[in-house]
Amino acid sequence: MNRKSSKQHYQVTLIALDKMLTTSLTLPMEMLNAARAIMQTEHGRAPRISLTVAGTNDTNNKPVIASGGIKLLPDCHYSQVEQADLIIVPAMWRNPQPILQLYSELIIWLKQMHLQGSMLGAAGTGSYLLAGTGLLDGKPSTTHWYYFDRFQKLFPTTDVKRDHLITHADGIFCTGSVNSIADLTINLIEQWFGEATAARVRQQFSPEIRRSTFDSVFETEFSSSHRDELVIASQQLLKASLNQPIDLSQIAKEQQVSQRTLNRRFQQALGMTPLEYLTRLRLEQACELLRETNLGVAEVAEQSGFSGASYLAKIFRKHFQITPGEYRTSVRGKLFTL
């Protein structure tokens, strides 16, 4: 069990890099802000959180362009950050090895900051930058599963834990995926804000908790591993905007392939089309909202990307043979009855 810290101000620096997976930074930012808001509301006080997005461009007004084309304007250059309790390095899209040379000065800075007392955390392939500091020599580490062999070959003195989604050694955290950064953030929230606040944040953000039997519909199809980076990138784009109107032809264009090729690659990797995958993502979102909130079915439909309550009900019956209301009644009985 983690002991809650008595510190009243935490400074977190998030490193923004071109071609990064944006959610590896925005997810911990949202979770940390939520933790402070929840604790402040429920207890009347909470530690302060200062979140600084630091870039690598010499020109401060030059935006970072993430993997999905999202533009993000950093608050400052990383060299301007003099103190941080935690520094988070994002996951990168495609082969991460070139970042070792591209960001060699950043690697030196990361090592210096750690020696001054900063904790370091990496999402997925961001662990390449942490390993590049030499701080992981002889220590446990992990990275995205697709790069295990390359990572081990490049950093032979680090102990790659292939069966671990999170590793920790001397204030250095590595995670195996973007999703795992959420688990790491929950752990930090427990230390900084306490168990009760961490539990509340987990309820809002963690996709693993309180899975009902209905959710197992998605397990087999979504858990099958594949190595198609084009599909992985498309999955990230769909997940990031599932409650918005999505033009699949635009997704294909961003991946520089035809829509026909995109469909074929999804079928080969996941056994379903991009549209079927998107529908299942939206159903997962709808299930979570029906379980965890008191939103009306129309609001659930809107926030899940469905065109209306009647269409959500139609899709629900097709997949689960029940209505959204019946689903809510069923899982509420299981989850909240003591």
mmCIF file of N, CA and C in Angstrom, residues 26-32 34-35 178-186 197-210 285 288-289 292-293:
data_model
loop_
_atom_site.group_PDB
_atom_site.id
_atom_site.type_symbol
_atom_site.label_atom_id
_atom_site.label_comp_id
_atom_site.label_asym_id
_atom_site.label_seq_id
_atom_site.Cartn_x
_atom_site.Cartn_y
_atom_site.Cartn_z
ATOM 1 N N THR A 26 -1.656 13.638 -22.991
ATOM 2 C CA THR A 26 -2.921 14.249 -22.579
ATOM 3 C C THR A 26 -3.668 13.407 -21.560
ATOM 4 N N LEU A 27 -3.540 12.080 -21.633
ATOM 5 C CA LEU A 27 -4.243 11.231 -20.670
ATOM 6 C C LEU A 27 -3.751 11.459 -19.244
ATOM 7 N N PRO A 28 -2.435 11.406 -18.967
ATOM 8 C CA PRO A 28 -2.009 11.705 -17.595
ATOM 9 C C PRO A 28 -2.328 13.128 -17.164
ATOM 10 N N MET A 29 -2.291 14.085 -18.096
ATOM 11 C CA MET A 29 -2.649 15.460 -17.748
ATOM 12 C C MET A 29 -4.092 15.532 -17.261
ATOM 13 N N GLU A 30 -4.994 14.907 -18.010
ATOM 14 C CA GLU A 30 -6.410 14.933 -17.642
ATOM 15 C C GLU A 30 -6.656 14.207 -16.325
ATOM 16 N N MET A 31 -5.964 13.100 -16.113
ATOM 17 C CA MET A 31 -6.147 12.329 -14.889
ATOM 18 C C MET A 31 -5.641 13.093 -13.670
ATOM 19 N N LEU A 32 -4.501 13.745 -13.799
ATOM 20 C CA LEU A 32 -3.955 14.515 -12.680
ATOM 21 C C LEU A 32 -4.839 15.715 -12.356
ATOM 22 N N ALA A 34 -8.022 15.879 -12.930
ATOM 23 C CA ALA A 34 -9.235 15.318 -12.340
ATOM 24 C C ALA A 34 -9.014 14.974 -10.879
ATOM 25 N N ALA A 35 -7.847 14.437 -10.558
ATOM 26 C CA ALA A 35 -7.540 14.077 -9.169
ATOM 27 C C ALA A 35 -7.593 15.299 -8.266
ATOM 28 N N VAL A 178 0.420 2.937 -24.311
ATOM 29 C CA VAL A 178 -0.235 4.183 -23.911
ATOM 30 C C VAL A 178 -1.248 3.913 -22.805
ATOM 31 N N ASN A 179 -1.979 2.794 -22.910
ATOM 32 C CA ASN A 179 -2.959 2.469 -21.874
ATOM 33 C C ASN A 179 -2.306 2.281 -20.517
ATOM 34 N N SER A 180 -1.104 1.723 -20.497
ATOM 35 C CA SER A 180 -0.422 1.467 -19.228
ATOM 36 C C SER A 180 -0.021 2.750 -18.524
ATOM 37 N N ILE A 181 0.111 3.846 -19.276
ATOM 38 C CA ILE A 181 0.448 5.111 -18.629
ATOM 39 C C ILE A 181 -0.687 5.540 -17.708
ATOM 40 N N ALA A 182 -1.912 5.098 -18.005
ATOM 41 C CA ALA A 182 -3.041 5.389 -17.118
ATOM 42 C C ALA A 182 -2.876 4.672 -15.786
ATOM 43 N N ASP A 183 -2.434 3.412 -15.828
ATOM 44 C CA ASP A 183 -2.207 2.663 -14.596
ATOM 45 C C ASP A 183 -1.094 3.295 -13.768
ATOM 46 N N LEU A 184 -0.042 3.743 -14.440
ATOM 47 C CA LEU A 184 1.049 4.412 -13.739
ATOM 48 C C LEU A 184 0.561 5.699 -13.090
ATOM 49 N N THR A 185 -0.246 6.453 -13.820
ATOM 50 C CA THR A 185 -0.761 7.711 -13.280
ATOM 51 C C THR A 185 -1.635 7.467 -12.061
ATOM 52 N N ILE A 186 -2.441 6.413 -12.086
ATOM 53 C CA ILE A 186 -3.261 6.065 -10.925
ATOM 54 C C ILE A 186 -2.375 5.804 -9.714
ATOM 55 N N THR A 197 -9.119 9.247 -3.557
ATOM 56 C CA THR A 197 -9.117 10.033 -4.793
ATOM 57 C C THR A 197 -8.658 9.181 -5.971
ATOM 58 N N ALA A 198 -7.658 8.345 -5.756
ATOM 59 C CA ALA A 198 -7.183 7.462 -6.831
ATOM 60 C C ALA A 198 -8.287 6.524 -7.295
ATOM 61 N N ALA A 199 -9.081 6.028 -6.350
ATOM 62 C CA ALA A 199 -10.185 5.128 -6.711
ATOM 63 C C ALA A 199 -11.221 5.848 -7.559
ATOM 64 N N ARG A 200 -11.500 7.114 -7.217
ATOM 65 C CA ARG A 200 -12.474 7.888 -7.990
ATOM 66 C C ARG A 200 -11.965 8.142 -9.408
ATOM 67 N N VAL A 201 -10.701 8.480 -9.524
ATOM 68 C CA VAL A 201 -10.132 8.726 -10.851
ATOM 69 C C VAL A 201 -10.111 7.435 -11.659
ATOM 70 N N ARG A 202 -9.797 6.337 -11.004
ATOM 71 C CA ARG A 202 -9.785 5.050 -11.694
ATOM 72 C C ARG A 202 -11.159 4.729 -12.265
ATOM 73 N N GLN A 203 -12.199 5.026 -11.510
ATOM 74 C CA GLN A 203 -13.560 4.780 -11.986
ATOM 75 C C GLN A 203 -13.850 5.553 -13.267
ATOM 76 N N GLN A 204 -13.319 6.766 -13.354
ATOM 77 C CA GLN A 204 -13.615 7.621 -14.501
ATOM 78 C C GLN A 204 -12.759 7.309 -15.724
ATOM 79 N N PHE A 205 -11.526 6.865 -15.487
ATOM 80 C CA PHE A 205 -10.589 6.767 -16.603
ATOM 81 C C PHE A 205 -10.138 5.363 -16.963
ATOM 82 N N SER A 206 -10.103 4.448 -16.018
ATOM 83 C CA SER A 206 -9.519 3.142 -16.313
ATOM 84 C C SER A 206 -10.507 2.254 -17.034
ATOM 85 N N PRO A 207 -10.168 1.761 -18.245
ATOM 86 C CA PRO A 207 -11.096 0.922 -19.011
ATOM 87 C C PRO A 207 -11.209 -0.493 -18.474
ATOM 88 N N GLU A 208 -10.310 -0.895 -17.561
ATOM 89 C CA GLU A 208 -10.322 -2.278 -17.102
ATOM 90 C C GLU A 208 -11.311 -2.529 -15.974
ATOM 91 N N ILE A 209 -11.654 -1.497 -15.177
ATOM 92 C CA ILE A 209 -12.425 -1.752 -13.968
ATOM 93 C C ILE A 209 -13.878 -2.055 -14.289
ATOM 94 N N ARG A 210 -14.485 -2.830 -13.421
ATOM 95 C CA ARG A 210 -15.910 -3.103 -13.464
ATOM 96 C C ARG A 210 -16.386 -3.606 -14.815
ATOM 97 N N GLN A 285 -17.796 2.500 -25.243
ATOM 98 C CA GLN A 285 -17.981 3.800 -24.596
ATOM 99 C C GLN A 285 -19.392 3.927 -24.050
ATOM 100 N N GLU A 288 -19.815 1.875 -20.898
ATOM 101 C CA GLU A 288 -19.181 2.508 -19.739
ATOM 102 C C GLU A 288 -20.040 3.650 -19.194
ATOM 103 N N LEU A 289 -20.583 4.471 -20.082
ATOM 104 C CA LEU A 289 -21.413 5.594 -19.645
ATOM 105 C C LEU A 289 -22.701 5.107 -18.995
ATOM 106 N N GLU A 292 -21.528 3.811 -15.480
ATOM 107 C CA GLU A 292 -20.876 4.693 -14.512
ATOM 108 C C GLU A 292 -21.550 6.046 -14.327
ATOM 109 N N THR A 293 -22.518 6.409 -15.183
ATOM 110 C CA THR A 293 -23.148 7.722 -15.082
ATOM 111 C C THR A 293 -24.663 7.593 -15.069
#
